[in-house]
Coordinates of C-alpha atoms and ligand atoms in Angstrom, one line a residue:
X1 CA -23.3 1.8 43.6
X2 CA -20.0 2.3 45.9
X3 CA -18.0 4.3 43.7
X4 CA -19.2 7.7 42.1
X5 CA -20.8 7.1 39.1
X6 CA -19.2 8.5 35.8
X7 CA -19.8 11.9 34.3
X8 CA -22.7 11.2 31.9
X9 CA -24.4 8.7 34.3
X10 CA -24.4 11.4 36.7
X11 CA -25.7 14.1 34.2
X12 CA -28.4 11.5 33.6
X13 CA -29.8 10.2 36.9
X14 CA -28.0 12.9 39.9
X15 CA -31.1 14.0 41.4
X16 CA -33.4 12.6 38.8
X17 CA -34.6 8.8 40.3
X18 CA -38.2 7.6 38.8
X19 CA -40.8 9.6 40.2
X20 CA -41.7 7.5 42.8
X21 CA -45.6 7.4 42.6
X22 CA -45.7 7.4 39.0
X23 CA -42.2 6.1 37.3
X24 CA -42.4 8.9 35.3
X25 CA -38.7 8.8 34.3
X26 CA -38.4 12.5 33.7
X27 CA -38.4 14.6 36.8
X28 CA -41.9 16.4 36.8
X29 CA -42.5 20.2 36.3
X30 CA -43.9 20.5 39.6
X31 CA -46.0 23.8 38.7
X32 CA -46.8 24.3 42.2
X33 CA -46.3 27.7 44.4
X34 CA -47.5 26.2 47.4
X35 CA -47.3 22.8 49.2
X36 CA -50.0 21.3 51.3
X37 CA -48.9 20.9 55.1
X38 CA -49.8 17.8 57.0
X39 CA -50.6 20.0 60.2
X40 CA -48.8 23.6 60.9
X41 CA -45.1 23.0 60.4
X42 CA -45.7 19.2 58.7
X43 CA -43.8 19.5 55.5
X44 CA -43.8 16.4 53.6
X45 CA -40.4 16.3 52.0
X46 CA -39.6 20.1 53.1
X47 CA -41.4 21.7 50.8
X48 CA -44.0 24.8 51.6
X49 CA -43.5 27.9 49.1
X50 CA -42.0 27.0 45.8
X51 CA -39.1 30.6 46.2
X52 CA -38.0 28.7 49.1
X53 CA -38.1 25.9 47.0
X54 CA -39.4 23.3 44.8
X55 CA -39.0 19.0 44.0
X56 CA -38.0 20.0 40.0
X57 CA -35.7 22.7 41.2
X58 CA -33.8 20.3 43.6
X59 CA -33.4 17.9 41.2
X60 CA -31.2 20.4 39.1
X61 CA -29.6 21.9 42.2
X62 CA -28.4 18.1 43.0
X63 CA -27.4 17.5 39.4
X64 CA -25.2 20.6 38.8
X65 CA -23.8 20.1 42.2
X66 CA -22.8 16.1 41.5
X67 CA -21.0 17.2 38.2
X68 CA -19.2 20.0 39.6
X69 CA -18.2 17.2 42.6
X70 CA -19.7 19.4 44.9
X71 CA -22.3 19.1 48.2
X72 CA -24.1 22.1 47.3
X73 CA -26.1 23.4 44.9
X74 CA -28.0 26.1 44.1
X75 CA -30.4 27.1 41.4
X76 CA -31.4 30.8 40.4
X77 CA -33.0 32.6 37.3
X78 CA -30.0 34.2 36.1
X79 CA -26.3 33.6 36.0
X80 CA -26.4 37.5 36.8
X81 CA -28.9 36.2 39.7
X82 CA -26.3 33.8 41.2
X83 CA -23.4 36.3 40.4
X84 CA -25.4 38.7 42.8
X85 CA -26.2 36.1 45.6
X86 CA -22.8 34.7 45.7
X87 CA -21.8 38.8 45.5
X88 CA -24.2 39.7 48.4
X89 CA -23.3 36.6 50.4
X90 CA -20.0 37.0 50.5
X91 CA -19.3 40.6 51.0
X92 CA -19.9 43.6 53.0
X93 CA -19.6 47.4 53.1
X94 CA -15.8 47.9 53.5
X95 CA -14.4 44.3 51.9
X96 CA -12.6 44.1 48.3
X97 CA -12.2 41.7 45.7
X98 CA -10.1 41.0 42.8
X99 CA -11.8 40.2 39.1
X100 CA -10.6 39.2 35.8
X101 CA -9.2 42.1 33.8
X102 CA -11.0 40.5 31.3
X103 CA -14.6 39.8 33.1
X104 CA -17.3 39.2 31.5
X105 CA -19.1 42.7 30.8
X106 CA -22.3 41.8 33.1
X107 CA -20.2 41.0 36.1
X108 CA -18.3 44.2 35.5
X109 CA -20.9 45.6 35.6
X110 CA -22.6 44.8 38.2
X111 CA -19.9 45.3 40.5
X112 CA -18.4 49.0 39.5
X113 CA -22.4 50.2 39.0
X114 CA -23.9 48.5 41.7
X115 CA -22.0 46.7 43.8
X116 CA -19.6 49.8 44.8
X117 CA -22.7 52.0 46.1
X118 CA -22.5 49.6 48.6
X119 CA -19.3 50.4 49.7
X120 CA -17.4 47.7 47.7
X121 CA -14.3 48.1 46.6
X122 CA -12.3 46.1 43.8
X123 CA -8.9 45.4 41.2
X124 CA -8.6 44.1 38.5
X125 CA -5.9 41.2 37.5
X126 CA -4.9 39.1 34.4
X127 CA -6.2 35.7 35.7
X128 CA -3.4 33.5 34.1
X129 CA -0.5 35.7 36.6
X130 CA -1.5 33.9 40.0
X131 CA 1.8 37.1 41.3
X132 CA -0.5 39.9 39.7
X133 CA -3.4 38.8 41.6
X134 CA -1.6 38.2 44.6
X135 CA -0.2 42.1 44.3
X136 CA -4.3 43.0 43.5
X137 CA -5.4 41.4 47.0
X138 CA -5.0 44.0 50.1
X139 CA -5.6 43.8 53.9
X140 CA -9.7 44.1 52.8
X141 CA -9.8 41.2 50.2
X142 CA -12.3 38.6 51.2
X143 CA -12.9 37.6 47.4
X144 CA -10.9 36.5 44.6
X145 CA -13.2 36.0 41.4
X146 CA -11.8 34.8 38.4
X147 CA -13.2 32.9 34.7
X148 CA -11.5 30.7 33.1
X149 CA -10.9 30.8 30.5
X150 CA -12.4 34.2 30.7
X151 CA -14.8 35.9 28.4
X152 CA -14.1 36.8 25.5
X153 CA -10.6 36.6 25.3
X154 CA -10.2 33.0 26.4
X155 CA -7.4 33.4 28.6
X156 CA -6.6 30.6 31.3
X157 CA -6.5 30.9 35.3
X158 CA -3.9 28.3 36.9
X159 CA -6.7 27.7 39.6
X160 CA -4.7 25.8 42.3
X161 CA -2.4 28.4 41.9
X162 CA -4.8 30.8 42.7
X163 CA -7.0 29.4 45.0
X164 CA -3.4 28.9 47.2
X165 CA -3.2 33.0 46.8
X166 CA -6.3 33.2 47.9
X167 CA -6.4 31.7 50.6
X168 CA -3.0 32.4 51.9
X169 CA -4.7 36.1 51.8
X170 CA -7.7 34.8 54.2
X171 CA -9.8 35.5 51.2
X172 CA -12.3 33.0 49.5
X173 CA -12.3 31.9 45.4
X174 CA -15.1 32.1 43.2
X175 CA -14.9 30.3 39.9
X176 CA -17.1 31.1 37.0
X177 CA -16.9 28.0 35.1
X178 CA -19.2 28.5 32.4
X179 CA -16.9 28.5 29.6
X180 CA -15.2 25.1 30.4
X181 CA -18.4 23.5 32.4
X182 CA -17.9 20.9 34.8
X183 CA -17.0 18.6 31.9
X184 CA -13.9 19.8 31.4
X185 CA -12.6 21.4 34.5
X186 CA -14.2 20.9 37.9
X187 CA -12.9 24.0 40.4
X188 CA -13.5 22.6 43.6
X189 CA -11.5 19.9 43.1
X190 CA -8.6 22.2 42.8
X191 CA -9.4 24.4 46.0
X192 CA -12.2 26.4 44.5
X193 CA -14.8 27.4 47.4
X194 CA -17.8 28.5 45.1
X195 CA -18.4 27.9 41.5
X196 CA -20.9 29.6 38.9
X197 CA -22.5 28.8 36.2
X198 CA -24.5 30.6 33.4
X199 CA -26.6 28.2 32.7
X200 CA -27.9 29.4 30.1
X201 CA -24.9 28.9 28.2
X202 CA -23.9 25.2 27.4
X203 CA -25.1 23.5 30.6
X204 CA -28.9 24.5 29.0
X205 CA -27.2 24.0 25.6
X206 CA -29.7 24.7 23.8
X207 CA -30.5 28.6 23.6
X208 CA -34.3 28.2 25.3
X209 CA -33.6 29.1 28.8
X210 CA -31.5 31.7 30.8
X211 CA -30.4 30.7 34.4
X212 CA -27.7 30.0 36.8
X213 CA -26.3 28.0 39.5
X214 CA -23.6 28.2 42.5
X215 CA -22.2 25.0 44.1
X216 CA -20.0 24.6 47.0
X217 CA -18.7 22.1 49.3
X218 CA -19.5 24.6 52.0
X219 CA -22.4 24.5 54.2
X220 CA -22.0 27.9 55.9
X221 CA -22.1 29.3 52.1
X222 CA -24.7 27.3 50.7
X223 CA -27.0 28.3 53.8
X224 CA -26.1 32.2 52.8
X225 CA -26.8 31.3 49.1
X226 CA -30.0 29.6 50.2
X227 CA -30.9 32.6 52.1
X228 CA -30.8 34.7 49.3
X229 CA -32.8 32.1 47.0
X230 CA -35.9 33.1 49.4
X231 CA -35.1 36.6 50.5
X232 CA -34.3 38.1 47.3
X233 CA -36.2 35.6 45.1
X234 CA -34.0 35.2 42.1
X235 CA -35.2 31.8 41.5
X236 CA -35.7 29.9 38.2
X237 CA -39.1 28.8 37.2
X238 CA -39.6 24.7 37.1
X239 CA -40.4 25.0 33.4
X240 CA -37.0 26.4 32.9
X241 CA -35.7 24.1 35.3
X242 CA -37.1 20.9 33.2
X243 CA -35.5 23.1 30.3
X244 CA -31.8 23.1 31.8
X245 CA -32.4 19.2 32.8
X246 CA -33.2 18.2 30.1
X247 CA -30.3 20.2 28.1
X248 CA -28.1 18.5 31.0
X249 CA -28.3 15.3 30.0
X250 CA -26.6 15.5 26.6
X251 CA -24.1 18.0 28.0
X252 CA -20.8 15.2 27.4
X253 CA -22.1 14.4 23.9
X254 CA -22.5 18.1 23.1
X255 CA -19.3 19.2 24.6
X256 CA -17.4 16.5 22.6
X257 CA -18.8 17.5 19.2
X258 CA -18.5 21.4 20.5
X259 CA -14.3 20.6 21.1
X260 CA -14.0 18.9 17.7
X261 CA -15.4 21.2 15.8
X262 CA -13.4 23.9 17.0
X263 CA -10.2 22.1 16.6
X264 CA -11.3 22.1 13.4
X265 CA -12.2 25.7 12.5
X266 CA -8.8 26.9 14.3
X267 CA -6.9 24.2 11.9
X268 CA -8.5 26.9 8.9
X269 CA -8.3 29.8 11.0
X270 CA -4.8 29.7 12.2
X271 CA -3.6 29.7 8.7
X272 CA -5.9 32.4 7.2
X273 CA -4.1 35.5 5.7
X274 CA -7.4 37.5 7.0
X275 CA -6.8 36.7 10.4
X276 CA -4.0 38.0 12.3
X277 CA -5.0 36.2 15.7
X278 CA -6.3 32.6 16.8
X279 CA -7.4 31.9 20.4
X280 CA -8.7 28.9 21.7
X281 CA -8.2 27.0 24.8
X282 CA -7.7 23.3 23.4
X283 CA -11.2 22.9 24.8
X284 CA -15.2 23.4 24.4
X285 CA -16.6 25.8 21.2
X286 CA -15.4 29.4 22.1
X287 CA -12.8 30.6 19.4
X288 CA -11.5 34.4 19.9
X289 CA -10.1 35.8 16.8
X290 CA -8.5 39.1 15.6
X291 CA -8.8 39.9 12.4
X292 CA -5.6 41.7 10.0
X293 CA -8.0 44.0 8.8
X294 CA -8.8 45.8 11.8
X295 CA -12.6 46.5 12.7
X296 CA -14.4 46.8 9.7
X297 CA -12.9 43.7 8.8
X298 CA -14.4 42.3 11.8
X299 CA -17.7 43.4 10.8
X300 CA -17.8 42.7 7.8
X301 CA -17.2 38.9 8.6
X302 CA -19.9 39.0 11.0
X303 CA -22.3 40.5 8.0
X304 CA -20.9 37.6 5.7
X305 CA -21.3 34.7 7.6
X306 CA -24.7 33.1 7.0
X307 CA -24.9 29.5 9.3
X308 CA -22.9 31.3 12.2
X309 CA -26.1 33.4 13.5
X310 CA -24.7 37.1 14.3
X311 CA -26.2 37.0 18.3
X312 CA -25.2 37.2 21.8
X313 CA -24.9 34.5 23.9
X314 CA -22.8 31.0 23.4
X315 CA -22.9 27.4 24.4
X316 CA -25.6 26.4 22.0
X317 CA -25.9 23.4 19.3
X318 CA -26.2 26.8 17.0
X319 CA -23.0 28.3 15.8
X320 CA -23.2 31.9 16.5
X321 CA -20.4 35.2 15.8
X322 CA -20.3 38.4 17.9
X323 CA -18.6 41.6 18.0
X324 CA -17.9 41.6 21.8
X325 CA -16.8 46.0 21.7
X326 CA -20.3 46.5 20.3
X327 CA -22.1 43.5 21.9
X328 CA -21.6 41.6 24.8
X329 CA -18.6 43.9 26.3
X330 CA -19.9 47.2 25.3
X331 CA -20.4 48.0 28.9
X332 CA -16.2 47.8 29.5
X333 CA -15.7 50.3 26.9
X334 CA -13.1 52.7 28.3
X335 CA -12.9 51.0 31.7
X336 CA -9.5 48.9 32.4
X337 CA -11.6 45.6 31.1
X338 CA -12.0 47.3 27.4
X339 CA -11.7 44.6 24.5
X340 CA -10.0 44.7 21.2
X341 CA -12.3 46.4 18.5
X342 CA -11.0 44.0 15.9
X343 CA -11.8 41.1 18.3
X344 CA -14.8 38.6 16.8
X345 CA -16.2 35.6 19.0
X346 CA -17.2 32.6 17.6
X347 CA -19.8 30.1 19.5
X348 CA -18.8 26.6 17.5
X349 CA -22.1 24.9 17.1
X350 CA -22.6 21.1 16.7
X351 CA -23.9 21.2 13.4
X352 CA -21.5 19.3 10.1
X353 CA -18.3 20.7 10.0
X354 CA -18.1 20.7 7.0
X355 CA -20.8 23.6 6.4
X356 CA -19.3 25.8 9.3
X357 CA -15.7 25.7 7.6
X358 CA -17.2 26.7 4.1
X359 CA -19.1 29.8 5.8
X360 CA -15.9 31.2 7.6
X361 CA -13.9 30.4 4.3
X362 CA -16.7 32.2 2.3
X363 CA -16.7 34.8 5.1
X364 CA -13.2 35.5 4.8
X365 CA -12.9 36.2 1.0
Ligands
PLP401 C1 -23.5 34.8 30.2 C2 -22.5 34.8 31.3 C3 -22.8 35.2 32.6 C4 -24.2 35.7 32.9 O1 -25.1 34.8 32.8 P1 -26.7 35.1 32.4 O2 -27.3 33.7 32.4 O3 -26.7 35.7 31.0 O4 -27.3 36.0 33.4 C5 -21.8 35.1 33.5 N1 -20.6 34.7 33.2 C6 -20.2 34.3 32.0 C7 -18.8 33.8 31.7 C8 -21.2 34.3 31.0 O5 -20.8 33.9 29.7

């Protein structure tokens, strides 16, 4: 094939050929720590300790990286492990760097608890005012990190915008693109040097596995991320790895059902006397809402609801409802990044529509 395949062909078959020996048509869990040398130094296909890295862990790295439109990619056991490599990589004692004012809680977190013993410094910025984040960078910026849209409160980054802002500063841009996945918004493509995934979220799809990725187009990064892949060890197992393959596959299918859905539900929503706020980026199954009633309101729809599974997490084929002040964003409570108490999130599962509007509706009475 000349041309780059389309998105689901590549989902399919990037990275994931017939085993060669076998035909085996799914890529192997290679379950394998070690690799047998042919002589000191003679790695077969350049394997030899499976943190370094390993055949079913490649074929995800390549898969992620040829949806994102990417050169690079990089598999660990956490999208917390790859926030921290991509961290680690790309800072040192003394730099700064702008996040979302709006973050999601763990990346907060892991920046003002940990990352600033380490002599880090950082702002905060709304991610949809490329002027605000401009004003956030200073003389020590070397990162710009934004979501978009952002967690929980779905707001959207202009990303060309920003990655010119960036740049212009001498600083680099990260892109967590979890929420709109590579489906829907590919970052590089619009001057994004690094982007992020939780895969656990809808590239995995299916709530059975927690990981993450970074790709990039760069090699200098991808070397530093590699680094880190081996000298920190943050790496995903190959059973999890087969896991997040195999969710991959189905990932346009899911996402289409996942958008029409949602369309759906904020149709209801938008209208409901109960609800005094809709958001929703047009795209994918993450609906924000605020409800009239204030915060016991809010819980007592997440009580209510029976279908919509009360849980953390998103991005599965399960619809699920959280409280993010109690749950997921707990940890921004009284920070800069604190959310609305009256704010629930929805995860729109692919299940009938149907059922999903009758629980809200029942929810809401
Ligand atoms: C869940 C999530 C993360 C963290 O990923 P884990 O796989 O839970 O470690 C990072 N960013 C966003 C936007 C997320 O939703």
């Amino acid at each position: 094939m000349t041309e780059t395949p389309g998105f689901s062909t590549r989902a399919i078959h990037a990275g994931q050929e017939p085993d060669p020996r076998t035909g085996a048509v799914n890529v192997p869990i290679y379950a394998s720590s070690t690799f047998a040398q042919d002589g000191v130094g003679g790695l077969r296909e350049g394997f030899e300790y499976a943190r370094t890295g390993n055949p079913t862990r490649r074929a995800l790295e390549t898969a992620i990286a040829a949806l994102e439109g990417g050169t690079h990619g990089r598999a660990f056991s956490s999208g917390m492990a790859a926030t921290d490599a991509a961290l680690r990589s790309m800072l040192r004692p003394g730099d700064h760097l702008v996040i979302p004012n709006d973050a999601y809680g763990g990346t907060f977190r892991l920046i003002d608890k940990v990352l600033t013993h380490w002599g880090i410094t950082y702002s905060v910025a709304p991610v949809d005012d490329p002027h605000a984040i401009a004003e956030a960078i200073t003389p020590e910026t070397k990162v710009v990190w934004i979501e978009s849209p952002t967690n929980p409160l779905l707001n959207v980054a202009d990303i060309a915008a920003v990655a010119e802002v960036a740049h212009n500063a001498g600083a680099k841009l990260v892109v967590d693109n979890t929420f709109a996945t590579p489906y829907y918004q590919q970052p590089l493509a619009l001057g994004a040097d690094v982007v992020l995934h939780s895969t656990t979220k809808y590239l995995g799809g299916h709530s059975d596995v927690v990981g993450g990725a970074l790709v990039t187009d760069d090699p200098e990064l991808d070397a530093a991320f590699g680094f880190l892949q081996n000298g920190a060890g943050g790496v995903p197992s190959p059973f999890d790895v087969f896991l997040t393959l195999r969710g991959l596959k189905t990932l346009s299918v899911r996402m289409d059902r996942h958008t029409a859905n949602a369309a759906a539900i904020v149709e209801l929503l938008q209208g409901h006397e109960s609800i005094s706020e809709v958001r929703w980026p047009g795209y994918a199954g993450m609906v924000s809402i605020r409800l009239s009633g204030g915060r016991e309101a809010a819980l007592d729809m997440c009580k209510k609801l029976e279908l919509f599974t009360l849980a953390e997490s998103l991005g599965g084929v399960e619809s699920l409802v959280e409280l993010p002040a109690a749950m997921t964003h707990a940890s921004t409570a009284g920070s800069l990044l604190e959310v609305p108490d009256d704010l629930v999130r929805l995860s729109v599962g692919i299940e009938d529509v149907e059922d999903l509007l009758e629980d809200l509706r029942r929810s809401l009475r």
